[in-house]
Short mmCIF file of C-alpha atoms and ligand atoms in Angstrom, two decimals:
data_model
loop_
_atom_site.label_atom_id
_atom_site.label_comp_id
_atom_site.label_asym_id
_atom_site.label_seq_id
_atom_site.Cartn_x
_atom_site.Cartn_y
_atom_site.Cartn_z
CA UNK A 1 -14.09 4.38 39.27
CA UNK A 2 -12.67 7.25 37.07
CA UNK A 3 -16.22 8.16 35.21
CA UNK A 4 -18.49 8.43 38.34
CA UNK A 5 -21.48 9.89 36.81
CA UNK A 6 -20.87 10.24 33.84
CA UNK A 7 -22.50 8.83 30.97
CA UNK A 8 -21.57 6.49 27.78
CA UNK A 9 -23.61 6.24 24.93
CA UNK A 10 -22.92 2.93 22.76
CA UNK A 11 -24.75 2.35 19.18
CA UNK A 12 -23.94 -1.16 19.09
CA UNK A 13 -24.80 -1.35 22.75
CA UNK A 14 -25.56 -4.84 22.53
CA UNK A 15 -22.54 -5.81 19.95
CA UNK A 16 -19.30 -7.46 21.40
CA UNK A 17 -16.97 -4.42 20.96
CA UNK A 18 -19.61 -2.37 22.04
CA UNK A 19 -20.74 -4.56 25.13
CA UNK A 20 -17.14 -5.36 26.22
CA UNK A 21 -16.55 -1.45 26.16
CA UNK A 22 -19.11 -0.99 28.20
CA UNK A 23 -18.53 -3.27 31.10
CA UNK A 24 -15.13 -2.04 30.83
CA UNK A 25 -16.48 1.92 31.42
CA UNK A 26 -19.17 0.26 34.65
CA UNK A 27 -16.55 -0.71 36.15
CA UNK A 28 -15.08 1.87 36.25
CA UNK A 29 -18.16 4.71 37.40
CA UNK A 30 -19.58 4.98 34.42
CA UNK A 31 -23.63 4.88 32.91
CA UNK A 32 -24.73 2.74 30.14
CA UNK A 33 -27.14 4.72 27.42
CA UNK A 34 -26.91 1.15 25.24
CA UNK A 35 -28.48 2.25 21.33
CA UNK A 36 -29.82 -1.22 19.36
CA UNK A 37 -31.17 -1.63 16.42
CA UNK A 38 -35.28 -2.62 17.05
CA UNK A 39 -34.72 -5.62 14.79
CA UNK A 40 -32.39 -6.77 18.48
CA UNK A 41 -34.76 -6.43 20.60
CA UNK A 42 -35.40 -9.69 21.34
CA UNK A 43 -31.35 -10.28 22.03
CA UNK A 44 -31.53 -7.52 24.64
CA UNK A 45 -32.61 -9.20 27.46
CA UNK A 46 -29.91 -11.59 27.30
CA UNK A 47 -27.45 -10.12 26.50
CA UNK A 48 -27.49 -7.57 29.62
CA UNK A 49 -28.28 -11.01 31.35
CA UNK A 50 -24.84 -12.56 30.27
CA UNK A 51 -23.16 -9.17 29.50
CA UNK A 52 -24.02 -7.38 33.35
CA UNK A 53 -23.99 -10.38 35.98
CA UNK A 54 -24.66 -7.68 38.39
CA UNK A 55 -27.10 -6.28 36.59
CA UNK A 56 -30.60 -5.81 37.70
CA UNK A 57 -33.49 -4.11 36.55
CA UNK A 58 -34.20 -1.95 38.78
CA UNK A 59 -30.95 -0.40 38.97
CA UNK A 60 -29.77 2.23 36.45
CA UNK A 61 -27.19 2.28 35.34
CA UNK A 62 -27.90 1.01 32.57
CA UNK A 63 -30.85 2.29 30.53
CA UNK A 64 -31.52 0.53 26.49
CA UNK A 65 -32.88 2.95 23.48
CA UNK A 66 -34.07 1.43 20.60
CA UNK A 67 -32.67 3.26 17.98
CA UNK A 68 -31.84 2.07 14.23
CA UNK A 69 -28.69 4.53 13.52
CA UNK A 70 -29.57 5.23 9.90
CA UNK A 71 -32.98 6.89 10.35
CA UNK A 72 -32.76 10.70 11.45
CA UNK A 73 -36.47 10.25 13.42
CA UNK A 74 -35.54 7.47 14.99
CA UNK A 75 -31.78 9.11 15.97
CA UNK A 76 -33.49 11.57 17.46
CA UNK A 77 -36.50 9.85 19.53
CA UNK A 78 -33.36 7.89 21.59
CA UNK A 79 -31.06 10.70 21.68
CA UNK A 80 -33.80 12.83 23.05
CA UNK A 81 -35.92 10.24 25.51
CA UNK A 82 -31.47 10.70 27.09
CA UNK A 83 -31.76 13.79 28.00
CA UNK A 84 -35.47 13.12 29.83
CA UNK A 85 -33.78 10.28 31.39
CA UNK A 86 -30.42 12.48 32.27
CA UNK A 87 -29.76 9.97 35.12
CA UNK A 88 -25.54 11.49 34.16
CA UNK A 89 -23.49 13.31 32.28
CA UNK A 90 -23.47 13.10 28.74
CA UNK A 91 -19.87 12.96 27.45
CA UNK A 92 -19.50 10.20 26.10
CA UNK A 93 -20.36 8.80 23.02
CA UNK A 94 -18.96 5.05 21.65
CA UNK A 95 -20.61 4.66 17.72
CA UNK A 96 -20.43 0.47 17.72
CA UNK A 97 -22.45 -0.02 15.69
CA UNK A 98 -21.46 -2.07 12.01
CA UNK A 99 -21.95 -3.56 9.25
CA UNK A 100 -20.12 -5.50 6.96
CA UNK A 101 -20.80 -8.73 4.14
CA UNK A 102 -18.36 -9.74 1.89
CA UNK A 103 -19.19 -9.67 -2.44
CA UNK A 104 -16.63 -9.13 -5.31
CA UNK A 105 -16.30 -5.73 -6.13
CA UNK A 106 -17.05 -6.60 -9.39
CA UNK A 107 -20.51 -8.18 -7.93
CA UNK A 108 -21.18 -5.81 -4.97
CA UNK A 109 -24.71 -5.07 -5.68
CA UNK A 110 -26.18 -0.82 -5.47
CA UNK A 111 -28.25 -2.29 -2.19
CA UNK A 112 -25.50 -4.26 -0.33
CA UNK A 113 -23.42 -1.35 -1.16
CA UNK A 114 -26.08 1.44 -0.08
CA UNK A 115 -25.86 -0.61 3.46
CA UNK A 116 -22.45 -0.67 4.28
CA UNK A 117 -22.56 4.11 3.96
CA UNK A 118 -25.88 3.66 5.69
CA UNK A 119 -24.57 2.25 8.90
CA UNK A 120 -21.12 2.49 9.22
CA UNK A 121 -20.78 6.29 7.59
CA UNK A 122 -23.89 7.95 7.87
CA UNK A 123 -25.79 5.94 10.67
CA UNK A 124 -22.71 7.80 12.93
CA UNK A 125 -23.07 11.05 11.62
CA UNK A 126 -26.25 11.20 12.36
CA UNK A 127 -25.27 9.65 16.16
CA UNK A 128 -22.18 11.84 16.46
CA UNK A 129 -24.22 15.42 15.37
CA UNK A 130 -27.07 14.22 18.40
CA UNK A 131 -24.28 13.85 20.62
CA UNK A 132 -22.54 17.39 19.50
CA UNK A 133 -25.88 18.74 20.51
CA UNK A 134 -27.27 17.19 23.22
CA UNK A 135 -23.33 17.31 25.71
CA UNK A 136 -23.67 21.17 24.19
CA UNK A 137 -27.60 21.38 25.60
CA UNK A 138 -25.86 20.20 29.07
CA UNK A 139 -22.77 22.51 29.20
CA UNK A 140 -25.28 25.65 28.70
CA UNK A 141 -27.69 25.13 31.10
CA UNK A 142 -23.69 24.02 33.09
CA UNK A 143 -21.81 27.67 31.97
CA UNK A 144 -26.15 29.31 33.00
CA UNK A 145 -25.93 27.66 36.02
CA UNK A 146 -22.45 29.32 36.68
CA UNK A 147 -23.30 32.97 35.64
CA UNK A 148 -26.64 33.51 37.98
CA UNK A 149 -23.50 32.08 40.41
CA UNK A 150 -25.91 28.76 41.26
CA UNK A 151 -23.01 27.54 40.57
CA UNK A 152 -20.02 28.62 42.42
CA UNK A 153 -17.27 29.56 39.68
CA UNK A 154 -14.52 27.41 40.45
CA UNK A 155 -17.38 24.16 39.15
CA UNK A 156 -15.80 22.19 36.12
CA UNK A 157 -17.45 21.78 32.86
CA UNK A 158 -16.34 17.78 31.77
CA UNK A 159 -15.15 17.51 28.57
CA UNK A 160 -17.22 14.88 25.93
CA UNK A 161 -15.12 12.12 23.41
CA UNK A 162 -16.27 11.00 20.55
CA UNK A 163 -15.24 6.77 19.73
CA UNK A 164 -15.60 6.19 16.66
CA UNK A 165 -14.87 2.54 15.74
CA UNK A 166 -13.56 2.13 12.03
CA UNK A 167 -11.40 -0.87 11.06
CA UNK A 168 -8.05 -1.51 9.51
CA UNK A 169 -10.85 -1.92 6.42
CA UNK A 170 -10.25 2.29 6.93
CA UNK A 171 -6.26 1.93 5.45
CA UNK A 172 -5.95 -0.95 3.38
CA UNK A 173 -7.76 -2.36 0.97
CA UNK A 174 -8.87 -7.03 1.99
CA UNK A 175 -10.16 -9.09 0.16
CA UNK A 176 -14.59 -8.66 -1.11
CA UNK A 177 -14.64 -6.03 1.74
CA UNK A 178 -14.67 -3.27 -1.66
CA UNK A 179 -18.00 -1.31 0.41
CA UNK A 180 -16.80 -1.61 4.63
CA UNK A 181 -13.63 -0.22 3.18
CA UNK A 182 -14.59 2.54 1.73
CA UNK A 183 -17.36 2.68 4.52
CA UNK A 184 -14.15 2.75 6.79
CA UNK A 185 -12.33 5.44 5.13
CA UNK A 186 -14.92 7.80 5.40
CA UNK A 187 -15.49 6.94 8.59
CA UNK A 188 -11.82 7.89 9.84
CA UNK A 189 -12.39 11.42 7.23
CA UNK A 190 -14.95 12.39 9.26
CA UNK A 191 -13.38 11.94 12.26
CA UNK A 192 -10.67 14.02 10.97
CA UNK A 193 -13.46 16.69 10.48
CA UNK A 194 -15.65 15.76 13.92
CA UNK A 195 -11.98 16.20 15.92
CA UNK A 196 -10.95 19.86 13.78
CA UNK A 197 -14.95 21.31 13.89
CA UNK A 198 -15.76 21.00 17.38
CA UNK A 199 -12.71 20.80 19.50
CA UNK A 200 -12.95 24.16 20.26
CA UNK A 201 -16.21 23.07 21.84
CA UNK A 202 -15.00 20.72 24.05
CA UNK A 203 -15.84 17.73 22.70
CA UNK A 204 -12.65 15.47 21.15
CA UNK A 205 -12.80 12.68 17.92
CA UNK A 206 -10.31 10.24 17.71
CA UNK A 207 -11.59 6.57 15.86
CA UNK A 208 -9.89 3.35 16.42
CA UNK A 209 -9.17 0.84 13.54
CA UNK A 210 -9.18 -2.53 14.80
CA UNK A 211 -7.82 -5.91 12.50
CA UNK A 212 -10.55 -8.41 13.17
CA UNK A 213 -12.07 -9.50 16.37
CA UNK A 214 -14.14 -12.53 17.00
CA UNK A 215 -16.91 -10.77 17.59
CA UNK A 216 -20.65 -11.91 15.07
CA UNK A 217 -19.00 -9.53 13.35
CA UNK A 218 -15.97 -10.90 13.16
CA UNK A 219 -17.57 -14.14 12.19
CA UNK A 220 -19.27 -12.87 9.66
CA UNK A 221 -16.25 -11.66 7.98
CA UNK A 222 -13.31 -14.91 8.87
CA UNK A 223 -15.72 -17.53 9.55
CA UNK A 224 -14.86 -19.34 7.10
CA UNK A 225 -11.82 -21.57 7.89
CA UNK A 226 -9.75 -21.24 4.34
CA UNK A 227 -10.01 -17.67 5.07
CA UNK A 228 -9.73 -17.00 8.12
CA UNK A 229 -7.07 -19.63 8.37
CA UNK A 230 -5.58 -17.53 4.47
CA UNK A 231 -5.75 -14.26 7.20
CA UNK A 232 -4.63 -15.55 10.05
CA UNK A 233 -0.92 -17.02 8.71
CA UNK A 234 -0.09 -12.70 7.43
CA UNK A 235 -1.13 -11.22 11.42
CA UNK A 236 2.76 -10.70 12.85
CA UNK A 237 0.59 -12.25 16.16
CA UNK A 238 -0.63 -15.23 14.84
CA UNK A 239 -3.87 -13.86 16.65
CA UNK A 240 -7.26 -12.08 16.69
CA UNK A 241 -7.71 -9.00 18.94
CA UNK A 242 -10.80 -10.49 21.79
CA UNK A 243 -13.07 -7.78 22.26
CA UNK A 244 -11.48 -6.94 26.08
CA UNK A 245 -8.77 -5.26 23.98
CA UNK A 246 -10.49 -2.85 21.62
CA UNK A 247 -12.16 -1.64 24.65
CA UNK A 248 -8.84 -0.78 26.92
CA UNK A 249 -8.40 1.69 23.42
CA UNK A 250 -11.61 2.54 24.01
N1 LIG B 1 -15.04 -8.11 14.62
C1 LIG B 1 -14.13 -7.60 13.86
O1 LIG B 1 -13.25 -7.51 13.29
C2 LIG B 1 -14.25 -5.66 13.60
C3 LIG B 1 -12.50 -5.53 12.69
C4 LIG B 1 -12.53 -4.17 13.31
C5 LIG B 1 -13.91 -2.93 12.80
N2 LIG B 1 -14.28 -3.78 13.55
C6 LIG B 1 -16.14 -2.79 13.86
O2 LIG B 1 -15.70 -2.01 15.07
C7 LIG B 1 -17.75 -1.55 15.86
C8 LIG B 1 -18.60 -3.09 16.09
O3 LIG B 1 -18.47 -4.50 15.62
P1 LIG B 1 -19.12 -5.29 16.05
O4 LIG B 1 -16.99 -6.57 15.67
O5 LIG B 1 -18.53 -5.58 17.63
O6 LIG B 1 -20.20 -6.54 15.98
P2 LIG B 1 -21.51 -6.79 16.31
O7 LIG B 1 -21.65 -7.57 17.19
O8 LIG B 1 -21.83 -7.46 14.95
O9 LIG B 1 -21.71 -5.46 17.16
C9 LIG B 1 -22.46 -4.25 15.28
C10 LIG B 1 -23.40 -3.96 16.34
O10 LIG B 1 -24.02 -3.23 14.84
C11 LIG B 1 -24.72 -2.47 15.34
N3 LIG B 1 -26.44 -2.59 14.42
C12 LIG B 1 -26.64 -2.96 12.35
N4 LIG B 1 -26.58 -2.44 12.46
C13 LIG B 1 -27.50 -0.74 12.77
C14 LIG B 1 -28.65 0.37 12.97
N5 LIG B 1 -28.98 -0.12 11.49
N6 LIG B 1 -28.37 0.71 14.31
C15 LIG B 1 -28.34 0.02 15.03
N7 LIG B 1 -27.04 -0.09 15.12
C16 LIG B 1 -26.85 -1.32 14.26
C17 LIG B 1 -25.73 -4.87 14.87
O11 LIG B 1 -26.84 -5.37 15.24
P3 LIG B 1 -27.34 -6.34 14.26
O12 LIG B 1 -26.57 -7.71 14.75
O13 LIG B 1 -28.44 -7.29 14.94
O14 LIG B 1 -26.63 -6.34 12.85
C18 LIG B 1 -24.88 -5.36 16.35
O15 LIG B 1 -25.76 -4.82 17.06
C19 LIG B 1 -18.15 -2.59 13.73
O16 LIG B 1 -18.01 -0.87 13.58
C20 LIG B 1 -17.48 -2.97 13.06
O17 LIG B 1 -17.19 -2.78 11.52
C21 LIG B 1 -15.06 -4.49 14.17
#
């Protein structure tokens, strides 16, 4: 139970990798703040029932927050509520919201191109900034309590972790994934920047670059049998990853 009294905030919290990561962190004692897009509201209770079979609504171990990560006001509101609820130390952020739509470089539309950057890059940045501010607020409260002797000087302040789910697409070209590849490469750069700027404040940032994972997003990219078979033939193991494997790494 490594994460007792710790809060993991998961953007894309009712998605495939987000759910697997939430389940694993909760099994280690973490409380969860699951962010879901307002347009996903109808799915939330069924995902909770399926993913967290022992969860009941009186339990404060999971709270859900509507949040369109591309909208600054929506992110501000969701993180404001998380701060008010303060069910545990807010020291983990898993950025697992994402978007893909396959189009060739010549047919990619301006709107769809932009949507990849808005969700995969800009939305992730907005969540990371809001999380960083929330964590620093917690850290300042702790430091003040130690300085004023409300807490013993030996009190250990937990560091924070940001895990951005990037993709193999950030490293290599993939057929019809132009905007997705570019957005994930940008996310790798953004993660390095978070790590570089925030590490000295106790916030460590990392990214994970999975290959194909069999989730709704994975099915959107690889659902076509011919496309899937061609791709799988090039994977040394011959398999897609399971969301649980990504969760283990996170
Ligand atoms: N599956 C793969 O093959 C694979 C491989 C490498 C990396 N990844 C990355 O892993 C992450 C998780 O993806 P997944 O495979 O778990 O897919 P998923 O099940 O589709 O989860 C992604 C979640 O992000 C949500 N989302 C989309 N736009 C949003 C917005 N504006 N605000 C808030 N939430 C939003 C989605 O909601 P809706 O479902 O309503 O759109 C969905 O719940 C993504 O960043 C993805 O790019 C996936």
